[in-house]
């Protein structure tokens, strides 16, 4: 009842904003555009202050209005940037930071960040003058409204990279190491980073339909292989499916993907016990990031050490779980799930001449032994057998690399 009058007034304001949006392609002058953006930002901020953290039944309209306002704010700021108006991003980032504890904020942030990553993907493949998003879009489930609005803008690679950097700066500000973070919001944040990694370093044509598995299931689709269904997680052939050398070089010229994303993903891996759903996305993206960069560039031992640490942590937890006489079902499922993610996304680990990779041989072999011996009952043996043999095959050339 408290929200009904506010809801009605905001619905009217959204209609006015829609009318403005229809005529906003005309030039109104920077002063007027800044005033309209700031008014929209203030209205969104004022509404989000009234949104309760715990939603009760019948509060769906609150989420719908919050989604509409946030979507409009993102679009107005990005549109102004693509037009060269150079709006101040700091007020928007501060507002998003203050309300990142709302699931609506995180969900809209994920949609925008993934979409901008796909735009960069597209430009790297086809150039800045190509028509954007022909045919079926790559993200079959991605909401069409915001995506269709963004794709109509005039994009250059430098503009897309600038917007992407502003969005990643927000996660740097929020941080992924807060002990008070809601587990759902934490998982959505890491899923966003995982999809960004997929888009930027696994550059494939945009019109290929791919679906992302949800992290909340007991065993994700990328741990249960199905040859007939396109997976959100490509198969073990990381080098064959990743960005080409030419596109990778161009990507490196404009963006430090490794430096920006690896610390955030490592933070998610370190907190796998507190946030298991988020850890699935963190390990998946981290392994693939290191495999692609290990294939296309020379990583140093200092860069590889944190990666080895998080892998060793999970393999040790897996062996302790296997040897424990009392196993909690939830704990067993979670640890096994993460080990499956590591193996499937690092199956070429020993064939890339990575510095110091030999330290992982004993722990990885022990894990493979458990899978091949049939002592791991949680995962389909046929699924992991192929991955295990790929890893064993990659060990053959390792003596020549040392």
Coordinates of C-alpha atoms in Angstrom, one line a residue, residues 16-256:
X16 CA 7.6 10.7 -20.1
X17 CA 11.1 9.3 -20.3
X18 CA 10.0 7.0 -23.1
X19 CA 8.6 10.0 -25.0
X20 CA 11.8 11.9 -24.4
X21 CA 13.8 8.9 -25.6
X22 CA 11.8 9.0 -28.9
X23 CA 13.0 12.5 -29.6
X24 CA 16.4 12.5 -27.9
X25 CA 18.2 11.6 -31.1
X26 CA 18.1 15.3 -31.9
X27 CA 20.8 17.6 -30.6
X28 CA 19.6 19.5 -27.5
X29 CA 22.8 20.9 -26.3
X30 CA 25.1 19.5 -23.6
X31 CA 23.6 21.6 -20.7
X32 CA 20.1 20.2 -21.3
X33 CA 21.4 16.6 -21.8
X34 CA 23.4 16.8 -18.6
X35 CA 20.4 18.1 -16.7
X36 CA 18.2 15.3 -18.0
X37 CA 20.8 12.6 -17.1
X38 CA 21.3 14.0 -13.6
X39 CA 17.5 14.1 -13.1
X40 CA 17.1 10.5 -14.2
X41 CA 20.0 9.5 -12.0
X42 CA 18.5 11.3 -8.9
X43 CA 15.1 9.7 -9.5
X44 CA 16.7 6.2 -9.8
X45 CA 18.8 6.7 -6.7
X46 CA 15.7 8.0 -4.7
X47 CA 13.7 5.0 -5.7
X48 CA 16.4 2.4 -4.9
X49 CA 16.6 3.9 -1.4
X50 CA 13.0 2.8 -0.9
X51 CA 13.5 -0.7 -2.3
X52 CA 13.5 -3.2 0.6
X53 CA 16.4 -5.7 0.8
X54 CA 14.0 -8.5 1.7
X55 CA 11.3 -8.8 -0.9
X56 CA 7.8 -9.9 0.1
X57 CA 5.2 -11.5 -2.1
X58 CA 3.5 -8.9 -4.3
X59 CA 6.6 -6.7 -4.6
X60 CA 7.3 -7.7 -8.2
X61 CA 6.3 -4.2 -9.4
X62 CA 9.2 -2.8 -7.3
X63 CA 11.7 -4.9 -9.2
X64 CA 10.2 -4.1 -12.6
X65 CA 10.4 -0.4 -12.0
X66 CA 13.9 -0.6 -10.6
X67 CA 14.9 -2.6 -13.7
X68 CA 13.4 -0.1 -16.0
X69 CA 15.1 2.9 -14.3
X70 CA 18.5 1.2 -14.2
X71 CA 18.2 0.1 -17.8
X72 CA 17.4 3.7 -18.9
X73 CA 20.2 5.1 -16.8
X74 CA 22.8 2.8 -18.4
X75 CA 21.5 3.4 -21.9
X76 CA 21.5 7.2 -21.5
X77 CA 25.0 7.3 -20.2
X78 CA 26.4 4.9 -22.8
X79 CA 24.5 6.7 -25.7
X80 CA 26.0 10.0 -24.6
X81 CA 29.5 8.4 -24.6
X82 CA 29.1 7.0 -28.1
X83 CA 28.0 10.4 -29.3
X84 CA 31.2 12.1 -28.0
X85 CA 29.4 14.0 -25.2
X86 CA 31.8 12.7 -22.6
X87 CA 29.4 12.5 -19.7
X88 CA 30.8 12.3 -16.2
X89 CA 30.8 8.6 -15.3
X90 CA 31.8 9.1 -11.7
X91 CA 28.2 10.0 -10.4
X92 CA 26.8 6.9 -12.2
X93 CA 29.5 4.6 -10.8
X94 CA 29.0 6.0 -7.3
X95 CA 25.3 5.4 -7.5
X96 CA 25.7 1.8 -8.7
X97 CA 28.3 1.2 -6.0
X98 CA 25.9 2.4 -3.3
X99 CA 23.1 0.1 -4.5
X100 CA 25.1 -2.9 -5.6
X101 CA 23.5 -4.8 -2.8
X102 CA 20.2 -4.9 -4.8
X103 CA 19.9 -7.8 -7.2
X104 CA 18.3 -5.5 -9.8
X105 CA 21.4 -3.4 -9.9
X106 CA 23.7 -6.4 -10.3
X107 CA 21.5 -8.0 -12.9
X108 CA 21.4 -4.9 -15.1
X109 CA 25.1 -4.4 -14.6
X110 CA 25.7 -8.0 -15.8
X111 CA 23.5 -7.5 -18.9
X112 CA 25.3 -4.3 -19.9
X113 CA 28.8 -5.5 -19.2
X114 CA 28.3 -8.7 -21.2
X115 CA 26.7 -6.8 -24.0
X116 CA 29.6 -4.4 -24.2
X117 CA 32.1 -7.3 -24.2
X118 CA 30.1 -8.8 -27.2
X119 CA 30.4 -5.5 -29.0
X120 CA 34.1 -5.5 -28.6
X121 CA 34.1 -9.1 -29.8
X122 CA 32.2 -8.1 -32.9
X123 CA 34.4 -5.1 -33.7
X124 CA 37.5 -7.2 -33.4
X125 CA 36.1 -9.7 -35.8
X126 CA 34.5 -7.6 -38.4
X127 CA 35.8 -4.1 -38.0
X128 CA 34.1 -0.9 -36.9
X129 CA 32.1 -0.3 -40.0
X130 CA 30.4 -3.6 -40.1
X131 CA 26.7 -4.0 -39.4
X132 CA 26.3 -5.0 -35.8
X133 CA 24.7 -8.3 -34.7
X134 CA 23.4 -9.8 -37.9
X135 CA 21.5 -13.1 -37.6
X136 CA 20.9 -14.8 -34.3
X137 CA 22.6 -13.4 -31.3
X138 CA 25.2 -15.4 -29.5
X139 CA 23.4 -15.1 -26.1
X140 CA 20.1 -16.7 -26.8
X141 CA 18.8 -15.8 -23.4
X142 CA 20.1 -12.3 -23.2
X143 CA 17.2 -9.8 -22.9
X144 CA 16.6 -8.2 -26.3
X145 CA 15.5 -4.8 -25.2
X146 CA 18.7 -3.3 -23.9
X147 CA 20.8 -5.2 -26.3
X148 CA 18.8 -4.0 -29.3
X149 CA 19.1 -0.4 -28.0
X150 CA 22.9 -0.6 -27.6
X151 CA 23.5 -2.2 -30.9
X152 CA 22.0 0.7 -32.7
X153 CA 24.5 3.1 -31.3
X154 CA 27.6 4.2 -33.3
X155 CA 30.4 2.2 -31.8
X156 CA 34.1 2.4 -32.2
X157 CA 36.6 0.0 -30.5
X158 CA 38.0 2.8 -28.4
X159 CA 34.6 3.9 -27.2
X160 CA 33.5 0.3 -26.4
X161 CA 36.8 -0.3 -24.5
X162 CA 36.3 2.9 -22.5
X163 CA 32.8 1.9 -21.4
X164 CA 34.0 -1.6 -20.6
X165 CA 36.7 -0.1 -18.4
X166 CA 34.3 2.1 -16.5
X167 CA 32.1 -1.0 -15.8
X168 CA 35.0 -3.1 -14.6
X169 CA 36.1 -0.2 -12.4
X170 CA 32.9 -0.6 -10.6
X171 CA 33.7 -4.2 -9.5
X172 CA 37.1 -2.9 -8.4
X173 CA 35.4 -0.4 -6.2
X174 CA 32.8 -2.8 -4.9
X175 CA 35.3 -5.6 -4.4
X176 CA 34.7 -9.3 -4.3
X177 CA 36.1 -9.9 -0.8
X178 CA 33.4 -8.5 1.4
X179 CA 32.3 -10.9 4.2
X180 CA 28.9 -9.3 4.2
X181 CA 28.1 -9.9 0.5
X182 CA 24.9 -11.7 -0.4
X183 CA 25.7 -15.0 -2.0
X184 CA 23.3 -14.5 -4.9
X185 CA 24.8 -11.1 -5.7
X186 CA 28.3 -12.5 -5.4
X187 CA 27.4 -15.4 -7.8
X188 CA 25.9 -13.1 -10.3
X189 CA 28.9 -10.8 -10.2
X190 CA 31.3 -13.7 -10.9
X191 CA 29.0 -15.1 -13.6
X192 CA 29.2 -11.7 -15.2
X193 CA 33.0 -11.9 -15.3
X194 CA 32.9 -15.5 -16.6
X195 CA 30.7 -14.4 -19.5
X196 CA 33.0 -11.5 -20.2
X197 CA 35.9 -13.9 -20.4
X198 CA 34.0 -16.1 -22.7
X199 CA 33.2 -13.2 -25.0
X200 CA 36.6 -11.6 -25.1
X201 CA 39.0 -14.5 -25.2
X202 CA 36.9 -17.1 -26.9
X203 CA 36.1 -15.0 -29.9
X204 CA 33.7 -16.8 -32.1
X205 CA 31.0 -15.5 -34.5
X206 CA 28.3 -13.6 -32.6
X207 CA 25.5 -15.4 -34.4
X208 CA 26.4 -18.8 -32.8
X209 CA 23.7 -19.6 -30.3
X210 CA 25.2 -20.5 -26.9
X211 CA 23.5 -20.9 -23.5
X212 CA 25.1 -20.4 -20.1
X213 CA 24.4 -22.9 -17.3
X214 CA 23.1 -21.7 -14.0
X215 CA 25.5 -22.0 -11.1
X216 CA 22.8 -23.0 -8.6
X217 CA 22.3 -26.5 -10.0
X218 CA 23.9 -29.4 -8.1
X219 CA 26.1 -30.3 -11.1
X220 CA 26.5 -27.8 -13.9
X221 CA 26.1 -28.7 -17.5
X222 CA 29.8 -28.3 -18.2
X223 CA 30.5 -31.2 -15.8
X224 CA 28.0 -33.4 -17.7
X225 CA 28.9 -33.7 -21.3
X226 CA 26.3 -33.9 -24.0
X227 CA 27.4 -34.0 -27.6
X228 CA 24.0 -33.0 -29.0
X229 CA 23.5 -29.8 -26.9
X230 CA 25.7 -26.7 -27.5
X231 CA 27.4 -25.9 -24.1
X232 CA 28.0 -22.6 -22.6
X233 CA 31.4 -24.0 -21.7
X234 CA 33.3 -25.0 -24.8
X235 CA 35.1 -28.4 -24.8
X236 CA 38.6 -29.1 -23.7
X237 CA 40.3 -27.9 -26.8
X238 CA 41.1 -24.4 -25.4
X239 CA 43.7 -23.5 -28.0
X240 CA 41.5 -24.4 -31.0
X241 CA 38.5 -22.5 -29.7
X242 CA 40.1 -19.4 -28.3
X243 CA 40.8 -16.1 -30.0
X244 CA 43.1 -16.1 -33.0
X245 CA 46.6 -14.8 -32.7
X246 CA 45.7 -11.7 -34.8
X247 CA 42.6 -10.9 -32.8
X248 CA 44.5 -11.6 -29.5
X249 CA 47.3 -9.2 -30.5
X250 CA 44.7 -6.5 -31.3
X251 CA 42.9 -7.2 -28.1
X252 CA 46.1 -6.8 -26.1
X253 CA 46.8 -3.5 -27.8
X254 CA 43.6 -2.0 -26.4
X255 CA 42.8 -3.9 -23.2
X256 CA 44.6 -5.5 -20.3

